[in-house]
Amino acid sequence: MRFLHTSDWHIGRTFHGHSLLADQETILSVIADLVAEHQVDVVLVAGDLYDRAIPSADSVQLAHRALARIREAGAQIIISAGNHDSAPRLGAFSSFLSAGGLHIRSQIAELAEPILLSDDSGAVAVYAIPYLEPDIAAHLMQLPKGQGHGGVLSEAMRMIRDDLAGRPAGTRSVVLAHAFVVGGSPSDSERSIDVRVPPNPTRDGTAVGEFKVGTVGTVPAAVFDGIDYVALGHLHGRQRVDEAKRYSGSPLPYSFSESGHRKGVWLVDIDATGLAQVQPIDLPVVRPLATIRGDLSGVLAGNDELIEHYLTVELTDEIRPVDPMRRLREKFPFTVRMEWLPAHDVTAATDFAVSRRGVPDAELIEAFMTDCRGAALSVTEADLVLEALTELRIAEGAR
């Protein structure tokens, strides 16, 4: 049986305010083409189908089109809810959708109920674990408080192993999970937050201490031992934890920290004895990412080869340019981020944050301008400030 492991589609995500719906439609169409080309039986989406709990109408329509193309290409689809998804919304009508080959797992009560598939060698049980918010999951699983993500996922896997043990001998197994498994490498687009969670006892008395990454705590890889293939989601770089545990990563880059990623999917073959082989398939680059550094005139004078890239521009002008983003986008329409990083220390130019109560207006304006652009007013500019202040006082006196 052949699986295509994907995750973290994040439909509806923006890139520094720029809509990615068109890029996402392009790359999801490519995934549908891969299904047909490689005769894939099942496409796995290991969490975060959407980027928001309440996706926009355009996002829902795009998801519908993408999933329909994959079904038309001949594959069934199995989706687990991620931490960005709204589990109740994603799981609505799931029992009806299963009849059409779209299987969604979003409820804790369903995590040990596999999607049962079959080939010439017998059954393949696919367990799709939805994202388990630790406090809620611990309550529903009747576990002590303070389990952390590792604790509740350990309990989920215990339930899955109990179910698998009752299946016919030779039943092969696949698990989908949305988690930060120890050994994986995060990126900026997971919105990483490192928080130490104090050790807490699990049901078997062991201590669980973890860091959280993007609200998802770390999980030992050994939690998933004994499963033929574990399709992981949450980390956006395609990577291998071990031979049978892998992240597919996101199909598109969602931060400039991913500019070096080679986006792709895993083609997974399960034979009569379990995992047979895993092959990487690279996805095309819809729109490359690039960073340019230099003064504004120099940036605008060259870099023609980057016109169609998503750009972050680091400007080194000694004085902050006027309206730089507008000028950049006139040449580079996909400039999404701009920083002013002059060689000198702008913060040392003035101390505008201190109280300036009682400072004459002209001095206050000059200090403000110096703080904003890193250079004092010229004589001509200072004269214009004084002229404007004089006209203002005359106008106020005439009232």
Coordinates of C-alpha atoms in Angstrom, one line a residue:
M1 CA 0.0 0.0 0.0
R2 CA 1.4 3.4 -0.9
F3 CA 1.0 6.5 1.2
L4 CA 1.9 10.2 0.5
H5 CA 2.8 11.8 3.8
T6 CA 2.0 15.6 3.9
S7 CA 1.2 18.0 6.7
D8 CA 0.8 21.6 7.7
W9 CA -1.0 22.9 4.7
H10 CA -2.0 26.0 6.7
I11 CA -4.6 27.0 4.1
G12 CA -5.4 30.7 4.5
R13 CA -2.0 31.7 5.9
T14 CA -0.6 35.0 5.0
F15 CA 3.1 35.8 4.5
H16 CA 3.9 39.1 6.2
G17 CA 0.4 40.3 5.2
H18 CA 0.5 38.9 1.6
S19 CA -2.2 36.3 0.8
L20 CA -0.8 32.9 0.0
L21 CA -4.0 31.3 -1.3
A22 CA -2.9 31.4 -5.0
D23 CA 0.5 29.8 -4.0
Q24 CA -1.3 27.2 -1.9
E25 CA -3.7 26.3 -4.7
T26 CA -0.7 25.8 -7.0
I27 CA 1.2 23.5 -4.7
L28 CA -1.8 21.5 -3.7
S29 CA -2.6 20.9 -7.3
V30 CA 1.0 19.5 -7.7
I31 CA 0.3 17.1 -4.8
A32 CA -2.8 15.9 -6.6
D33 CA -0.7 15.3 -9.7
L34 CA 1.8 13.3 -7.6
V35 CA -1.0 11.1 -6.5
A36 CA -1.8 10.2 -10.1
E37 CA 1.8 9.9 -11.2
H38 CA 2.9 7.6 -8.4
Q39 CA -0.4 5.7 -8.0
V40 CA -0.8 6.7 -4.4
D41 CA -3.5 4.9 -2.4
V42 CA -3.8 7.2 0.6
V43 CA -2.8 10.8 1.2
L44 CA -2.0 11.7 4.9
V45 CA -2.4 15.2 6.3
A46 CA -0.8 15.2 9.7
G47 CA -2.5 18.3 11.2
D48 CA -3.0 22.0 10.4
L49 CA -5.1 21.7 7.3
Y50 CA -6.1 25.3 8.0
D51 CA -4.1 28.2 9.5
R52 CA -7.0 29.5 11.6
A53 CA -9.6 27.9 13.8
I54 CA -12.3 29.9 11.9
P55 CA -11.0 29.8 8.3
S56 CA -12.2 32.3 5.7
A57 CA -14.8 31.3 3.1
D58 CA -12.0 31.4 0.4
S59 CA -9.8 29.1 2.5
V60 CA -12.7 26.6 2.9
Q61 CA -13.3 26.7 -0.9
L62 CA -9.7 26.1 -1.6
A63 CA -9.6 23.2 0.7
H64 CA -12.6 21.7 -1.0
R65 CA -11.1 22.0 -4.4
A66 CA -7.7 20.6 -3.3
L67 CA -9.2 17.6 -1.6
A68 CA -11.6 16.9 -4.5
R69 CA -8.6 16.9 -6.9
I70 CA -6.8 14.4 -4.7
R71 CA -9.8 12.1 -4.6
E72 CA -10.3 12.4 -8.4
A73 CA -6.6 11.4 -8.8
G74 CA -7.5 8.1 -7.1
A75 CA -6.4 8.4 -3.4
Q76 CA -8.3 8.3 -0.2
I77 CA -7.4 11.1 2.3
I78 CA -6.8 10.9 6.0
I79 CA -6.6 14.1 8.0
S80 CA -5.9 14.7 11.7
A81 CA -6.7 18.0 13.4
G82 CA -3.7 20.1 14.3
N83 CA -3.2 22.9 16.9
H84 CA -4.2 25.5 14.4
D85 CA -7.4 23.7 13.4
S86 CA -10.8 23.9 15.1
A87 CA -11.4 20.3 15.9
P88 CA -15.2 20.5 16.1
R89 CA -15.4 22.5 12.8
L90 CA -12.9 20.3 11.0
G91 CA -14.7 17.1 12.1
A92 CA -18.2 18.2 11.2
F93 CA -19.9 15.6 9.0
S94 CA -16.8 13.3 9.2
S95 CA -18.9 10.2 9.4
F96 CA -20.6 11.1 6.1
L97 CA -17.3 12.1 4.5
S98 CA -15.7 8.8 5.2
A99 CA -18.1 7.1 2.8
G100 CA -16.6 9.2 0.1
G101 CA -13.0 8.4 1.0
L102 CA -12.2 11.5 3.2
H103 CA -11.4 10.4 6.7
I104 CA -11.1 13.1 9.4
R105 CA -10.1 12.5 13.0
S106 CA -10.7 15.4 15.3
Q107 CA -12.0 13.9 18.6
I108 CA -10.1 12.3 21.4
A109 CA -12.8 9.6 21.6
E110 CA -11.9 8.5 18.1
L111 CA -8.1 8.3 18.4
A112 CA -8.0 4.5 19.0
E113 CA -10.6 3.8 16.3
P114 CA -8.5 3.2 13.2
I115 CA -9.3 3.8 9.6
L116 CA -9.1 0.2 8.3
L117 CA -7.6 -0.2 4.8
S118 CA -6.7 -3.4 3.1
D119 CA -4.5 -4.7 0.3
D120 CA -3.5 -8.1 -0.9
S121 CA -1.5 -8.7 2.3
G122 CA -4.4 -7.9 4.6
A123 CA -5.3 -5.0 6.8
V124 CA -3.6 -1.7 7.5
A125 CA -4.8 0.2 10.5
V126 CA -4.3 4.0 10.4
Y127 CA -4.7 5.9 13.7
A128 CA -5.0 9.6 13.2
I129 CA -4.4 11.4 16.6
P130 CA -5.8 14.9 16.7
Y131 CA -3.8 17.6 18.5
L132 CA -4.2 16.9 22.2
E133 CA -4.3 20.1 24.3
P134 CA -2.7 18.7 27.4
D135 CA -5.1 20.0 30.1
I136 CA -8.3 19.1 28.2
A137 CA -7.0 15.8 27.0
A138 CA -5.8 14.8 30.5
H139 CA -9.3 15.5 31.9
L140 CA -11.0 13.5 29.2
M141 CA -8.5 10.6 29.6
Q142 CA -8.9 10.7 33.3
L143 CA -5.2 11.4 33.9
P144 CA -3.7 13.5 36.7
K145 CA -3.3 17.2 35.9
G146 CA 0.0 18.6 34.5
Q147 CA 0.7 15.8 32.1
G148 CA 2.2 17.9 29.3
H149 CA 2.0 16.9 25.7
G150 CA 4.3 14.0 26.2
G151 CA 2.1 12.6 28.9
V152 CA -1.2 12.7 27.0
L153 CA 0.4 11.4 23.8
S154 CA 1.8 8.5 25.8
E155 CA -1.7 7.6 27.0
A156 CA -3.0 8.0 23.4
M157 CA -0.4 5.5 22.2
R158 CA -1.2 3.1 25.0
M159 CA -4.9 3.1 23.8
I160 CA -3.8 2.6 20.2
R161 CA -1.5 -0.3 21.1
D162 CA -4.3 -1.9 23.1
D163 CA -6.6 -1.7 20.1
L164 CA -3.9 -2.9 17.7
A165 CA -3.2 -5.9 20.0
G166 CA -6.8 -7.0 19.4
R167 CA -6.5 -6.9 15.6
P168 CA -5.7 -10.0 13.5
A169 CA -2.0 -11.0 13.5
G170 CA -0.1 -9.3 10.7
T171 CA -2.2 -6.1 10.8
R172 CA 0.2 -3.3 9.8
S173 CA 0.0 0.1 11.5
V174 CA 0.3 3.8 10.6
V175 CA 0.0 6.7 13.1
L176 CA -0.5 10.4 12.4
A177 CA 0.5 12.8 15.1
H178 CA 0.9 16.5 15.5
A179 CA 3.7 17.1 17.9
F180 CA 7.3 18.3 18.5
V181 CA 9.2 15.0 18.7
V182 CA 12.6 15.2 20.3
G183 CA 15.2 15.2 17.5
G184 CA 13.2 17.5 15.2
S185 CA 14.3 21.0 14.1
P186 CA 11.8 23.8 14.3
S187 CA 11.6 27.0 12.3
D188 CA 10.3 30.5 12.9
S189 CA 6.9 29.9 11.3
E190 CA 5.9 27.5 14.1
R191 CA 5.8 30.7 16.3
S192 CA 8.2 29.0 18.7
I193 CA 7.8 29.6 22.4
D194 CA 10.3 27.9 24.8
V195 CA 8.8 27.4 28.2
R196 CA 10.0 25.0 30.8
V197 CA 7.2 22.8 32.2
P198 CA 8.0 21.4 35.6
P199 CA 8.3 17.6 35.8
N200 CA 5.0 15.9 36.6
P201 CA 4.2 12.2 37.2
T202 CA 2.6 10.2 34.4
R203 CA 0.4 7.2 35.0
D204 CA 3.4 4.9 35.2
G205 CA 5.1 7.2 37.7
T206 CA 7.8 8.6 35.4
A207 CA 8.5 12.3 35.3
V208 CA 7.7 14.4 32.3
G209 CA 9.6 17.7 31.8
E210 CA 9.3 19.5 28.5
F211 CA 9.9 22.6 26.4
K212 CA 7.0 24.0 24.4
V213 CA 7.5 24.9 20.8
G214 CA 4.6 26.9 19.2
T215 CA 2.4 25.7 22.1
V216 CA 3.2 22.1 21.4
G217 CA 5.4 20.4 24.1
T218 CA 8.3 18.0 23.3
V219 CA 7.5 14.3 23.0
P220 CA 10.1 11.5 23.2
A221 CA 10.4 9.6 19.9
A222 CA 10.1 6.3 21.8
V223 CA 6.5 7.1 22.5
F224 CA 5.7 5.9 19.0
D225 CA 7.9 2.8 19.0
G226 CA 6.4 -0.4 17.5
I227 CA 4.4 1.4 14.8
D228 CA 5.3 0.6 11.1
Y229 CA 5.2 4.3 10.1
V230 CA 4.6 7.5 12.0
A231 CA 3.6 10.5 9.9
L232 CA 4.4 13.6 12.0
G233 CA 3.2 17.1 11.6
H234 CA 3.9 20.5 13.2
L235 CA 7.5 21.2 12.3
H236 CA 7.7 22.9 8.9
G237 CA 11.0 21.3 7.7
R238 CA 10.9 17.9 6.0
Q239 CA 13.1 15.7 8.2
R240 CA 13.7 12.2 9.6
V241 CA 13.5 11.5 13.3
D242 CA 14.3 7.8 12.5
E243 CA 13.6 5.5 9.7
A244 CA 9.9 5.0 10.6
K245 CA 9.2 8.5 12.2
R246 CA 9.3 11.5 9.9
Y247 CA 8.1 15.0 9.3
S248 CA 6.9 15.9 5.9
G249 CA 7.1 19.6 6.7
S250 CA 4.9 22.3 5.2
P251 CA 4.4 22.3 1.4
L252 CA 5.4 26.1 1.2
P253 CA 7.8 28.2 3.2
Y254 CA 6.0 30.3 5.8
S255 CA 8.9 32.3 7.2
F256 CA 12.3 33.6 5.9
S257 CA 14.0 31.1 8.2
E258 CA 12.7 28.4 5.7
S259 CA 14.5 29.9 2.7
G260 CA 17.0 27.1 2.8
H261 CA 14.4 24.3 3.1
R262 CA 13.8 21.9 0.3
K263 CA 10.0 21.5 0.5
G264 CA 8.6 18.1 -0.3
V265 CA 6.6 15.0 0.8
W266 CA 7.4 11.4 1.7
L267 CA 6.3 8.5 -0.5
V268 CA 5.8 5.6 1.9
D269 CA 5.4 2.0 0.9
I270 CA 4.0 -0.6 3.3
D271 CA 4.4 -4.2 2.3
A272 CA 3.2 -7.5 3.9
T273 CA 5.8 -7.2 6.7
G274 CA 5.6 -3.5 7.4
L275 CA 7.6 -0.5 6.3
A276 CA 9.2 -1.3 2.9
Q277 CA 10.7 2.0 1.8
V278 CA 10.3 5.7 2.1
Q279 CA 11.2 8.0 -0.8
P280 CA 11.5 11.8 -0.7
I281 CA 9.7 13.8 -3.4
D282 CA 10.6 17.4 -3.8
L283 CA 7.9 20.0 -4.5
P284 CA 8.5 22.9 -6.9
V285 CA 9.3 26.4 -5.6
V286 CA 6.2 28.5 -6.3
R287 CA 7.9 31.8 -5.3
P288 CA 11.5 31.9 -4.0
L289 CA 12.5 33.8 -0.9
A290 CA 15.4 36.2 -0.8
T291 CA 17.0 38.8 1.4
I292 CA 18.7 42.0 0.0
R293 CA 21.0 44.2 2.0
G294 CA 22.2 47.6 0.9
D295 CA 21.3 51.3 0.6
L296 CA 18.0 52.0 -1.2
S297 CA 19.5 53.5 -4.4
G298 CA 21.8 50.5 -4.7
V299 CA 19.0 48.0 -4.1
L300 CA 16.8 49.7 -6.7
A301 CA 19.5 50.0 -9.3
G302 CA 20.2 46.2 -9.4
N303 CA 18.7 42.9 -8.3
D304 CA 16.5 42.5 -11.4
E305 CA 16.7 38.7 -11.0
L306 CA 14.7 39.0 -7.7
I307 CA 11.7 40.9 -9.0
E308 CA 9.4 37.8 -8.7
H309 CA 10.8 36.8 -5.2
Y310 CA 9.3 37.3 -1.8
L311 CA 11.8 39.8 -0.4
T312 CA 13.0 41.0 2.9
V313 CA 15.1 44.2 2.4
E314 CA 17.6 45.4 4.9
L315 CA 18.4 49.1 4.2
T316 CA 21.8 50.5 5.3
D317 CA 21.3 54.2 4.4
E318 CA 22.8 56.5 7.0
I319 CA 19.5 58.5 7.0
R320 CA 16.2 56.7 6.9
P321 CA 14.8 57.0 3.3
V322 CA 11.4 58.6 2.7
D323 CA 8.6 56.1 2.0
P324 CA 11.0 53.2 1.2
M325 CA 8.4 50.4 1.1
R326 CA 6.4 52.1 -1.6
R327 CA 9.6 52.7 -3.7
L328 CA 10.7 49.1 -3.2
R329 CA 7.4 47.7 -4.2
E330 CA 7.3 49.8 -7.4
K331 CA 10.2 47.6 -8.6
F332 CA 9.8 44.5 -6.4
P333 CA 6.1 43.9 -6.0
F334 CA 6.6 41.0 -3.6
T335 CA 8.6 42.9 -1.0
V336 CA 6.9 41.8 2.2
R337 CA 9.4 43.0 4.8
M338 CA 11.7 46.0 5.2
E339 CA 14.2 46.9 8.0
W340 CA 16.3 50.0 8.4
L341 CA 19.7 48.8 9.7
P342 CA 22.2 51.7 9.3
A343 CA 25.9 51.0 10.1
H344 CA 25.9 53.5 12.9
D345 CA 24.0 52.9 16.2
V346 CA 20.7 54.9 15.8
T347 CA 19.8 54.4 19.4
A348 CA 22.9 56.3 20.5
A349 CA 22.1 59.4 18.3
T350 CA 19.5 60.7 20.8
D351 CA 17.7 59.6 23.9
F352 CA 14.3 60.6 22.8
A353 CA 12.6 58.3 25.3
V354 CA 13.5 60.5 28.3
S355 CA 11.1 63.1 29.5
R356 CA 11.1 66.3 27.5
R357 CA 8.6 68.3 29.4
G358 CA 9.3 72.0 28.9
V359 CA 11.6 71.6 25.9
P360 CA 11.1 74.3 23.2
D361 CA 9.0 73.0 20.3
A362 CA 11.8 73.5 17.8
E363 CA 14.2 71.4 19.9
L364 CA 11.6 68.7 20.4
I365 CA 10.9 68.4 16.7
E366 CA 14.6 68.2 15.9
A367 CA 15.1 65.5 18.6
F368 CA 12.2 63.5 17.2
M369 CA 13.5 63.7 13.6
T370 CA 17.0 62.7 14.7
D371 CA 15.6 59.8 16.6
C372 CA 13.5 58.6 13.7
R373 CA 16.0 58.9 10.9
G374 CA 19.4 58.8 12.6
A375 CA 20.6 62.2 11.5
A376 CA 20.1 65.8 12.6
L377 CA 18.1 68.4 10.6
S378 CA 20.0 70.3 8.0
V379 CA 20.0 74.1 8.2
T380 CA 17.3 74.3 5.5
E381 CA 15.1 71.8 7.3
A382 CA 15.6 73.6 10.6
D383 CA 14.5 76.9 9.0
L384 CA 11.4 75.2 7.6
V385 CA 10.5 73.9 11.1
L386 CA 10.8 77.4 12.5
E387 CA 8.8 78.9 9.7
A388 CA 6.0 76.3 10.3
L389 CA 6.0 76.9 14.0
T390 CA 5.8 80.7 13.5
E391 CA 2.8 80.3 11.2
L392 CA 1.1 78.0 13.7
R393 CA 1.5 80.5 16.5
I394 CA 0.2 83.4 14.3
A395 CA -2.8 81.2 13.4
E396 CA -3.5 80.3 17.1
G397 CA -3.2 84.0 18.1
A398 CA -5.8 85.0 15.5
R399 CA -8.4 82.6 17.0

